[in-house]
PDB file of C-alpha atoms in Angstrom:
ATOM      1  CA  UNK A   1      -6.121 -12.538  -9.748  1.00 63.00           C
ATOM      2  CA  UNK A   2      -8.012 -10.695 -12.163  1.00 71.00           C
ATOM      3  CA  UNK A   3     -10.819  -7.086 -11.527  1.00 83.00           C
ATOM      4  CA  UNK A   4     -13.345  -9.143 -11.134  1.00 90.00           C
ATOM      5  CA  UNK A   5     -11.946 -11.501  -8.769  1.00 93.00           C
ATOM      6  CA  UNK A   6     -10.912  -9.167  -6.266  1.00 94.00           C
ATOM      7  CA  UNK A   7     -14.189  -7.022  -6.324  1.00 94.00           C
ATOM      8  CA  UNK A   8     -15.231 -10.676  -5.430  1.00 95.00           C
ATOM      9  CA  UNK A   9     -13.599 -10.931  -2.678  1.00 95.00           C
ATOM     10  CA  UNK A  10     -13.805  -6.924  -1.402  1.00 96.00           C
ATOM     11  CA  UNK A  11     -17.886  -8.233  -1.348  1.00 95.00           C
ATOM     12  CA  UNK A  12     -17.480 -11.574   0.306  1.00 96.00           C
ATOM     13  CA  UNK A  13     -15.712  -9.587   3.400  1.00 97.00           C
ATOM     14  CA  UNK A  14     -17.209  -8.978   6.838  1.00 97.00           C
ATOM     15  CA  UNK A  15     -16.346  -5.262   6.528  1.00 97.00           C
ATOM     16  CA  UNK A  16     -16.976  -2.630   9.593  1.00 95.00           C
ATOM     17  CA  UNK A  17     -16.039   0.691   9.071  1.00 96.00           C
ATOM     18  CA  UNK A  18     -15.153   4.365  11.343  1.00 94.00           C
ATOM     19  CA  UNK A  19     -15.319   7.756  10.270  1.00 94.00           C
ATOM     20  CA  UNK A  20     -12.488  10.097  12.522  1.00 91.00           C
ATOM     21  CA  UNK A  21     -11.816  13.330  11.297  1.00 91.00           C
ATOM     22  CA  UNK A  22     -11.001  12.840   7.228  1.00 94.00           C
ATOM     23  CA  UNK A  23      -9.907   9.417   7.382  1.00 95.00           C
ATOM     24  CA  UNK A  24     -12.139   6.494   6.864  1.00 96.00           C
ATOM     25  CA  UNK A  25     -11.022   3.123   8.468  1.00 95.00           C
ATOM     26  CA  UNK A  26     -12.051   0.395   6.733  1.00 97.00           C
ATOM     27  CA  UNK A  27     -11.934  -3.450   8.169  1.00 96.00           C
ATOM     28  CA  UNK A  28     -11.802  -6.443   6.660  1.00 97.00           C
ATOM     29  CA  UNK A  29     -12.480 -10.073   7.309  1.00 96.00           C
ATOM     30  CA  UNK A  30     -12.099 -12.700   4.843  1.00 95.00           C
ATOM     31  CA  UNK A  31     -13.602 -15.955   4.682  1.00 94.00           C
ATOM     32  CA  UNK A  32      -9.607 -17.388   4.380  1.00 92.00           C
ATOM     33  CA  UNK A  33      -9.320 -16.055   7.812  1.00 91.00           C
ATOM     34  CA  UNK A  34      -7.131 -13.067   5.917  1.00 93.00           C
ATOM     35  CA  UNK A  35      -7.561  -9.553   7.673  1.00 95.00           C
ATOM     36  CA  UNK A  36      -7.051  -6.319   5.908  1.00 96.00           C
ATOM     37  CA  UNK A  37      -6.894  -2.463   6.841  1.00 96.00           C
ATOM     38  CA  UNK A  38      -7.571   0.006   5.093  1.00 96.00           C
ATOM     39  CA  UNK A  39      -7.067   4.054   5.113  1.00 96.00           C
ATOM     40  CA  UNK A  40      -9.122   6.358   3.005  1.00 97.00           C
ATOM     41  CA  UNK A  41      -9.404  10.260   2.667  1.00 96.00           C
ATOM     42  CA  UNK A  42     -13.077  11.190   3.043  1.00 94.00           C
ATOM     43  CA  UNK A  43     -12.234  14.501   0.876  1.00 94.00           C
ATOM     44  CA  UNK A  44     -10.810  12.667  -2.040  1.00 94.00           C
ATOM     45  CA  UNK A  45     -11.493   9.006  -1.919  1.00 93.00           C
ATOM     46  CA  UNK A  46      -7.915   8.437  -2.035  1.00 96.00           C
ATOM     47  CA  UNK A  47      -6.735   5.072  -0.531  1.00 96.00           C
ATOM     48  CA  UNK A  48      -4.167   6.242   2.276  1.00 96.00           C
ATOM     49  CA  UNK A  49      -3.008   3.142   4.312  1.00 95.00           C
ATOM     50  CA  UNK A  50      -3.414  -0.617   3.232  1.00 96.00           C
ATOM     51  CA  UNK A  51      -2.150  -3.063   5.617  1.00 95.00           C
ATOM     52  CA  UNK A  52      -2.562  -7.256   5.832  1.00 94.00           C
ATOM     53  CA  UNK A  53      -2.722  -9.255   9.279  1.00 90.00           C
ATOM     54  CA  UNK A  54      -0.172 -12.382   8.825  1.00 75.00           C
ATOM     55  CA  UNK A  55      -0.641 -14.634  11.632  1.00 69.00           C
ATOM     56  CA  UNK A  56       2.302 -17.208  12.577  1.00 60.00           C
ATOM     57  CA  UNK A  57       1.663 -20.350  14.137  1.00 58.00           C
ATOM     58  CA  UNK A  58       5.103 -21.178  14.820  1.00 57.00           C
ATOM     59  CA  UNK A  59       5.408 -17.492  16.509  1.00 51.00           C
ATOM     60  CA  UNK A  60       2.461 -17.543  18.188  1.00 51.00           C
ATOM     61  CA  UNK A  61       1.297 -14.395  16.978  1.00 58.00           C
ATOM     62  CA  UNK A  62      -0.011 -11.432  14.626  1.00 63.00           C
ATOM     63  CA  UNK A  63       1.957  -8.885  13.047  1.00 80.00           C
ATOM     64  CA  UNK A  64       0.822  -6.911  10.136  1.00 86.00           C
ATOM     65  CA  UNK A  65       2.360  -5.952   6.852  1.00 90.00           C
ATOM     66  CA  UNK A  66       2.014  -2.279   5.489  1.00 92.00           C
ATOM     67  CA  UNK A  67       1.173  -2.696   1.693  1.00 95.00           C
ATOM     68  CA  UNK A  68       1.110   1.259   1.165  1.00 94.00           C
ATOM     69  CA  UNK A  69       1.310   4.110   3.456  1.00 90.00           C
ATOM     70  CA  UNK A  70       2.287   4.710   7.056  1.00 78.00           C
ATOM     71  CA  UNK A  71       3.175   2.000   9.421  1.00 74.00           C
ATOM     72  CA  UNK A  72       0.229   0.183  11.925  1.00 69.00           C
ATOM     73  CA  UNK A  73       0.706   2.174  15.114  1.00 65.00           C
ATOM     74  CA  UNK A  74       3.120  -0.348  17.063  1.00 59.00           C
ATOM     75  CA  UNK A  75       0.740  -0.837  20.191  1.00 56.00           C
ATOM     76  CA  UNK A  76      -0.917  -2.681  17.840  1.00 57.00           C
ATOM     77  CA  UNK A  77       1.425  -5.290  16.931  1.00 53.00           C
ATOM     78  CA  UNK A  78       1.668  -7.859  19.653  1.00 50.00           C
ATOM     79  CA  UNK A  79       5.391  -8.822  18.909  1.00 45.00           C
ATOM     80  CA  UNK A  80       6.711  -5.721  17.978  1.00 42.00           C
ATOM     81  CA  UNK A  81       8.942  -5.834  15.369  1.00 39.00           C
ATOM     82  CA  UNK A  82       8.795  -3.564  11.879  1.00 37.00           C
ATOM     83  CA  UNK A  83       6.693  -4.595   9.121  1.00 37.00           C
ATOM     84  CA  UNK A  84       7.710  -5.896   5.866  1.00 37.00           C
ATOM     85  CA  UNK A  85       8.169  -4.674   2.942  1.00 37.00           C
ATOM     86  CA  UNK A  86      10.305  -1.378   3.935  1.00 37.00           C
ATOM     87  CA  UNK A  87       7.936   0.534   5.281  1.00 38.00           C
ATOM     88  CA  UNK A  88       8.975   0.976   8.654  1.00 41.00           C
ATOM     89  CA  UNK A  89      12.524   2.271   9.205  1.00 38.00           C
ATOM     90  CA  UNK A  90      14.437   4.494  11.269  1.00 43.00           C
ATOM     91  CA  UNK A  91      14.879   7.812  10.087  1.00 47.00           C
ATOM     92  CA  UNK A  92      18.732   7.917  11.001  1.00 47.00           C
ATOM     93  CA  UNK A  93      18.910   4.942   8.483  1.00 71.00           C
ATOM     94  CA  UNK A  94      21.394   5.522   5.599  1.00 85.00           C
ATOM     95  CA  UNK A  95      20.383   2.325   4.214  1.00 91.00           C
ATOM     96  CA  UNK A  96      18.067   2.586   0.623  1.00 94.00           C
ATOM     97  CA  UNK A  97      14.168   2.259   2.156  1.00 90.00           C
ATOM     98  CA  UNK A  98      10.980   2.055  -0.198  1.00 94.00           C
ATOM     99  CA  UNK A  99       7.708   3.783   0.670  1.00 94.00           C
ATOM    100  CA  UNK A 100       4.673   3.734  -1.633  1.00 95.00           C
ATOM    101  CA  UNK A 101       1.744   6.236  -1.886  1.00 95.00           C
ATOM    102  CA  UNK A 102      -1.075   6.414  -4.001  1.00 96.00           C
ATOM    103  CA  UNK A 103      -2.721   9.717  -5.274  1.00 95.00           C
ATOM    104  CA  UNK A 104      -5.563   9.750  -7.950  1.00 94.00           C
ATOM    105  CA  UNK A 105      -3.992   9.538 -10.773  1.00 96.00           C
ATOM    106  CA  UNK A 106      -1.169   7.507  -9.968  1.00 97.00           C
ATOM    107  CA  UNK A 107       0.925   5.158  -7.576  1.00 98.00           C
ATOM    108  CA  UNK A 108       4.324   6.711  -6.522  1.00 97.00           C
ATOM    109  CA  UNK A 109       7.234   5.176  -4.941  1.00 97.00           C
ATOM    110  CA  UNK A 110      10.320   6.730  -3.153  1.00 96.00           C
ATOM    111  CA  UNK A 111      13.386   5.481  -2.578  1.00 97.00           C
ATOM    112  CA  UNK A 112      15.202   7.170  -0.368  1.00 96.00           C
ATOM    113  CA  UNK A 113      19.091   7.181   0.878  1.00 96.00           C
ATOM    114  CA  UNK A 114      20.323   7.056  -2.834  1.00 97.00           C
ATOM    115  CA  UNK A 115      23.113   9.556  -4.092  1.00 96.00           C
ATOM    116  CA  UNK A 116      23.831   8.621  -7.124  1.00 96.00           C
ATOM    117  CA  UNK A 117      23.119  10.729 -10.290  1.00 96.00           C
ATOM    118  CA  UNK A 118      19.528   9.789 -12.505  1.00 97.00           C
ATOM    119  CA  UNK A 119      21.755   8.453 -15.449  1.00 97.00           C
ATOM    120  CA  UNK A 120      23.003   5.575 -12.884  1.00 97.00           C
ATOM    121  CA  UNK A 121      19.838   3.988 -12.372  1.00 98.00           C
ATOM    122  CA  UNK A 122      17.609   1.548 -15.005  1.00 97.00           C
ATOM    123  CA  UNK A 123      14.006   1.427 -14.505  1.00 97.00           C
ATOM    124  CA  UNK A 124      12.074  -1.349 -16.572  1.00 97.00           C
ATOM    125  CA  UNK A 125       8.447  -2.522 -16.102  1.00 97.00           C
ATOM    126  CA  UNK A 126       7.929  -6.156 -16.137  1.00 94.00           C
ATOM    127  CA  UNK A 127       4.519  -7.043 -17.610  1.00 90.00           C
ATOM    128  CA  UNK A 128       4.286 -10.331 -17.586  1.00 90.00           C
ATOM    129  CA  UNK A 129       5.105  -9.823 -13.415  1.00 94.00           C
ATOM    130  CA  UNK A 130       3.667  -7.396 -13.137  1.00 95.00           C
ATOM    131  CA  UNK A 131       6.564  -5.847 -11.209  1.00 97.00           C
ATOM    132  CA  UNK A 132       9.143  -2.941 -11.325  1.00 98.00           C
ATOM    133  CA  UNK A 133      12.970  -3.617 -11.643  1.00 98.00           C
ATOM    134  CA  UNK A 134      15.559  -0.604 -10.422  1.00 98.00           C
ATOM    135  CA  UNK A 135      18.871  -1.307 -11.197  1.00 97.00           C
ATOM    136  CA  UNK A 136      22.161   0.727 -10.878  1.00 98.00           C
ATOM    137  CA  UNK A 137      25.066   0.664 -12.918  1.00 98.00           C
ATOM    138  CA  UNK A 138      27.469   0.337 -10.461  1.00 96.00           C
ATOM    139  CA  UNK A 139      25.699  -2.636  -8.832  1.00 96.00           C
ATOM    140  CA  UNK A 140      24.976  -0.735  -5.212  1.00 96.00           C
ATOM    141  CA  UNK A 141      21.257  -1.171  -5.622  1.00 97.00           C
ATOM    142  CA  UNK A 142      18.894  -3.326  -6.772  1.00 97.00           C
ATOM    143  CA  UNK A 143      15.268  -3.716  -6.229  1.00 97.00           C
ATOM    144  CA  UNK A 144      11.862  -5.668  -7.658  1.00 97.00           C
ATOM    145  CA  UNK A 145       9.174  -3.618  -6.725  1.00 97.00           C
ATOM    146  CA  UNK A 146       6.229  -5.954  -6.699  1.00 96.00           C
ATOM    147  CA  UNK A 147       2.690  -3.797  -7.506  1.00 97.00           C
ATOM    148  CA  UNK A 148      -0.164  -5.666  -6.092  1.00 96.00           C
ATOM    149  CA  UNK A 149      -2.606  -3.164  -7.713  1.00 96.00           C
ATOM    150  CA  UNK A 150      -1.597  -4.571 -10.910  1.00 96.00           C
ATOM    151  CA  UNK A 151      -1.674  -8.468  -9.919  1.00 95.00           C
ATOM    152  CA  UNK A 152      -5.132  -7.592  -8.683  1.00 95.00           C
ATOM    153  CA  UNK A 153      -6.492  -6.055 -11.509  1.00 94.00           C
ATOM    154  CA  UNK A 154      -4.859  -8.775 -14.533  1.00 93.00           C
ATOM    155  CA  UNK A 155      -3.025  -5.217 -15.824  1.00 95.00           C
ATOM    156  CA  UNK A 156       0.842  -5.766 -17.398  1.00 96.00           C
ATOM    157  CA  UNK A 157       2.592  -1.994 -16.537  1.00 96.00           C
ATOM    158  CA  UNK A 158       4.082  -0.511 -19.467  1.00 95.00           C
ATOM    159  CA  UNK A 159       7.066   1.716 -19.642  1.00 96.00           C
ATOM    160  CA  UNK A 160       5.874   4.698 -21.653  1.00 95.00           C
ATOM    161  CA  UNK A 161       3.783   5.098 -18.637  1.00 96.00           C
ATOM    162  CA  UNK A 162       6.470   5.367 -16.068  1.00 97.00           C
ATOM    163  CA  UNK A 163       8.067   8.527 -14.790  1.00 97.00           C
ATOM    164  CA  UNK A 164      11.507   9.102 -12.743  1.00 98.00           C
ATOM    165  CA  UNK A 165      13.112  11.737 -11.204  1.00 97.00           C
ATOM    166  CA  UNK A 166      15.950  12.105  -8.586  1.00 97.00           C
ATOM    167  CA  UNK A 167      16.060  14.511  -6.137  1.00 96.00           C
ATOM    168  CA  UNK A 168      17.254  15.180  -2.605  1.00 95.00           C
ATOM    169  CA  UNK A 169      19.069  11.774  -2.204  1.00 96.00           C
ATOM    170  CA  UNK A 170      15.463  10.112  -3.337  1.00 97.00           C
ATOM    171  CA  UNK A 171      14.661   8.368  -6.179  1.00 98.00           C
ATOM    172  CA  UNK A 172      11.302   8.786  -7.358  1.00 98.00           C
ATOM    173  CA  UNK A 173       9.050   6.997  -9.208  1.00 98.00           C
ATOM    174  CA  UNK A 174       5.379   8.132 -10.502  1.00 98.00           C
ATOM    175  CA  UNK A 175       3.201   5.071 -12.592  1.00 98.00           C
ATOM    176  CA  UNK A 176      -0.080   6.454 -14.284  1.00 97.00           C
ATOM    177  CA  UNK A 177      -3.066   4.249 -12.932  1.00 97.00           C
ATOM    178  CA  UNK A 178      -4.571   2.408 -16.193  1.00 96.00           C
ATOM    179  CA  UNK A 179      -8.245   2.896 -16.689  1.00 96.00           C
ATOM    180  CA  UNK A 180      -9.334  -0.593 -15.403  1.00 96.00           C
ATOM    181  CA  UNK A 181      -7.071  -0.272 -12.210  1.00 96.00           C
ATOM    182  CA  UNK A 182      -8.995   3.625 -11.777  1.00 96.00           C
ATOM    183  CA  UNK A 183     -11.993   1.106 -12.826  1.00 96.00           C
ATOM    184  CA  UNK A 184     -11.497  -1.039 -10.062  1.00 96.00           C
ATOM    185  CA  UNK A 185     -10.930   1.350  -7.452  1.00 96.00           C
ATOM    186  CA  UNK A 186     -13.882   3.058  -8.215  1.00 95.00           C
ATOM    187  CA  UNK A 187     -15.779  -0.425  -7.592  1.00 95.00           C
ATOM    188  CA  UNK A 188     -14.707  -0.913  -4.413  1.00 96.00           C
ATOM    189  CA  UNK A 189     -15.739   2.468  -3.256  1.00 95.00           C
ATOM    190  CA  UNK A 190     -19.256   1.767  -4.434  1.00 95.00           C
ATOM    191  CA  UNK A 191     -19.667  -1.487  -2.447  1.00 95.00           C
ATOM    192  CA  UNK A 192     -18.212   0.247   0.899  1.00 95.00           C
ATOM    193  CA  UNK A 193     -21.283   2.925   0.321  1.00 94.00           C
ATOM    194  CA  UNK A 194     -23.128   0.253   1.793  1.00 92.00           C
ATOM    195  CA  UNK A 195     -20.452  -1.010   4.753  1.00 95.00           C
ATOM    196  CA  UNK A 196     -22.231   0.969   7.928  1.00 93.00           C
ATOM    197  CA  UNK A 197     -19.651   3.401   9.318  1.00 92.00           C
ATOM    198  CA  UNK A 198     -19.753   4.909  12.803  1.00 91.00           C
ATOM    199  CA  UNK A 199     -18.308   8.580  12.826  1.00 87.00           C
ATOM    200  CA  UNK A 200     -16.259   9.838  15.984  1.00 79.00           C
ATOM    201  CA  UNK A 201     -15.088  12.656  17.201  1.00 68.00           C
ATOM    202  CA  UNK A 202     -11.070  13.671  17.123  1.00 63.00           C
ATOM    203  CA  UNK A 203     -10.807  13.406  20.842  1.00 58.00           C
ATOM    204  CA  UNK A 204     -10.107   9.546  20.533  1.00 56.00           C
ATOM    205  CA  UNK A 205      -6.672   8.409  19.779  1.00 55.00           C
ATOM    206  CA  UNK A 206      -5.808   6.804  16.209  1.00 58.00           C
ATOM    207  CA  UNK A 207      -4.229   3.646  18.268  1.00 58.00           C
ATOM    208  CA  UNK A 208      -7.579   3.203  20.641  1.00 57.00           C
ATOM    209  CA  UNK A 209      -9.610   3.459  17.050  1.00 56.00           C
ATOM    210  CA  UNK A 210      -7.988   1.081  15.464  1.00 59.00           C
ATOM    211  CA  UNK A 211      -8.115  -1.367  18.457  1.00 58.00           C
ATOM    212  CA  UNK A 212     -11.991  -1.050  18.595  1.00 58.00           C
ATOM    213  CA  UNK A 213     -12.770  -1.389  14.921  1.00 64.00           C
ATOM    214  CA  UNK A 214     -10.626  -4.577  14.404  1.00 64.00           C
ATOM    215  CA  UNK A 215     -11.716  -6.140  17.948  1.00 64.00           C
ATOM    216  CA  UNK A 216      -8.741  -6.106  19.867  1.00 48.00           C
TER     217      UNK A 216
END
């Protein structure tokens, strides 16, 4: 998928949109039958929360993935059940677990529950996936961190760009956006100026929010 080709899609959408507080809620319908969420920070812009409804016809129901950010509150997942991609774990955990974030500047993951030293671990950039490997030299963890913001904008990461540090039992690791992915972000804020957006007040729970934009 290239820019262009998701901007396509962001504007063929049925999009409805809240305002609670400093977070923007932003609803998606596509004309695949896909469903997205999304989180943004009314101060800064700042995508916080991306999620994706996968339905399951041999389940018989919806559960949603978390692309970035916190997890879908559960009462609105109708089978329960923790969404992929290792973003909903139990604290107690002292397994590895991956959680993404994005700021303005860049995309940041942090992987969390590993002790070993920063000269353990190799970190390449895959450009022609479009991915992120993490490997450790003595074979305890390994990880392909796929980056959706890069399939989605046609952009092959580069690793002069790509930061790591280790602290705390967490790995972390910082990727400067590329102009066209900044680009492309920017776009898709200037098509939601025109998504109407009702505004309420903090009094209403996240959970009963979220049910009412998405029609549940």
């Amino acid at each position: 998928m290239s820019y262009v080709a998701w901007l396509s899609r962001i504007r063929g959408a049925d999009k409805s949109s809240a305002i609670q507080g400093t977070v923007r809620k932003v609803h998606y319908n596509f004309p695949d039958g896909a469903e997205m969420l999304e989180e943004y920070s009314t101060e800064t812009g700042v995508v916080l929360r991306r999620a994706w409804k996968n339905r399951s016809d041999l389940l018989r129901k919806d559960d949603w993935t978390v692309e970035l950010g916190d997890p879908i509150p559960q009462g609105l997942k109708k089978g329960g059940g923790a969404a992929d991609g290792g973003f909903l774990v139990q604290e107690s955990s002292t397994e590895p677990f991956l959680s993404k974030r994005v700021t303005r500047n860049a995309i940041e993951w942090r992987i969390r529950n590993l002790p070993y030293p920063l000269s353990t671990y190799t970190i390449s950039c895959e450009g022609d996936q479009r991915t992120i490997t993490v490997r450790t030299s003595n074979k305890k963890y390994y990880k392909k961190i796929e980056v959706p913001e890069f399939q989605r904008c046609g952009f092959a990461p580069r690793q002069e760009d790509l930061t790591v540090r280790h602290q705390s039992q967490t790995l972390i690791l910082s990727y400067k956006k590329p102009p066209i992915l900044v680009e492309m972000e920017k776009a898709v804020l200037v098509e939601l100026q025109n998504v109407e957006t009702v505004e309420y007040d903090n009094s209403l729970q996240c959970e009963d929010l979220l049910k009412g934009l998405i029609g549940q």
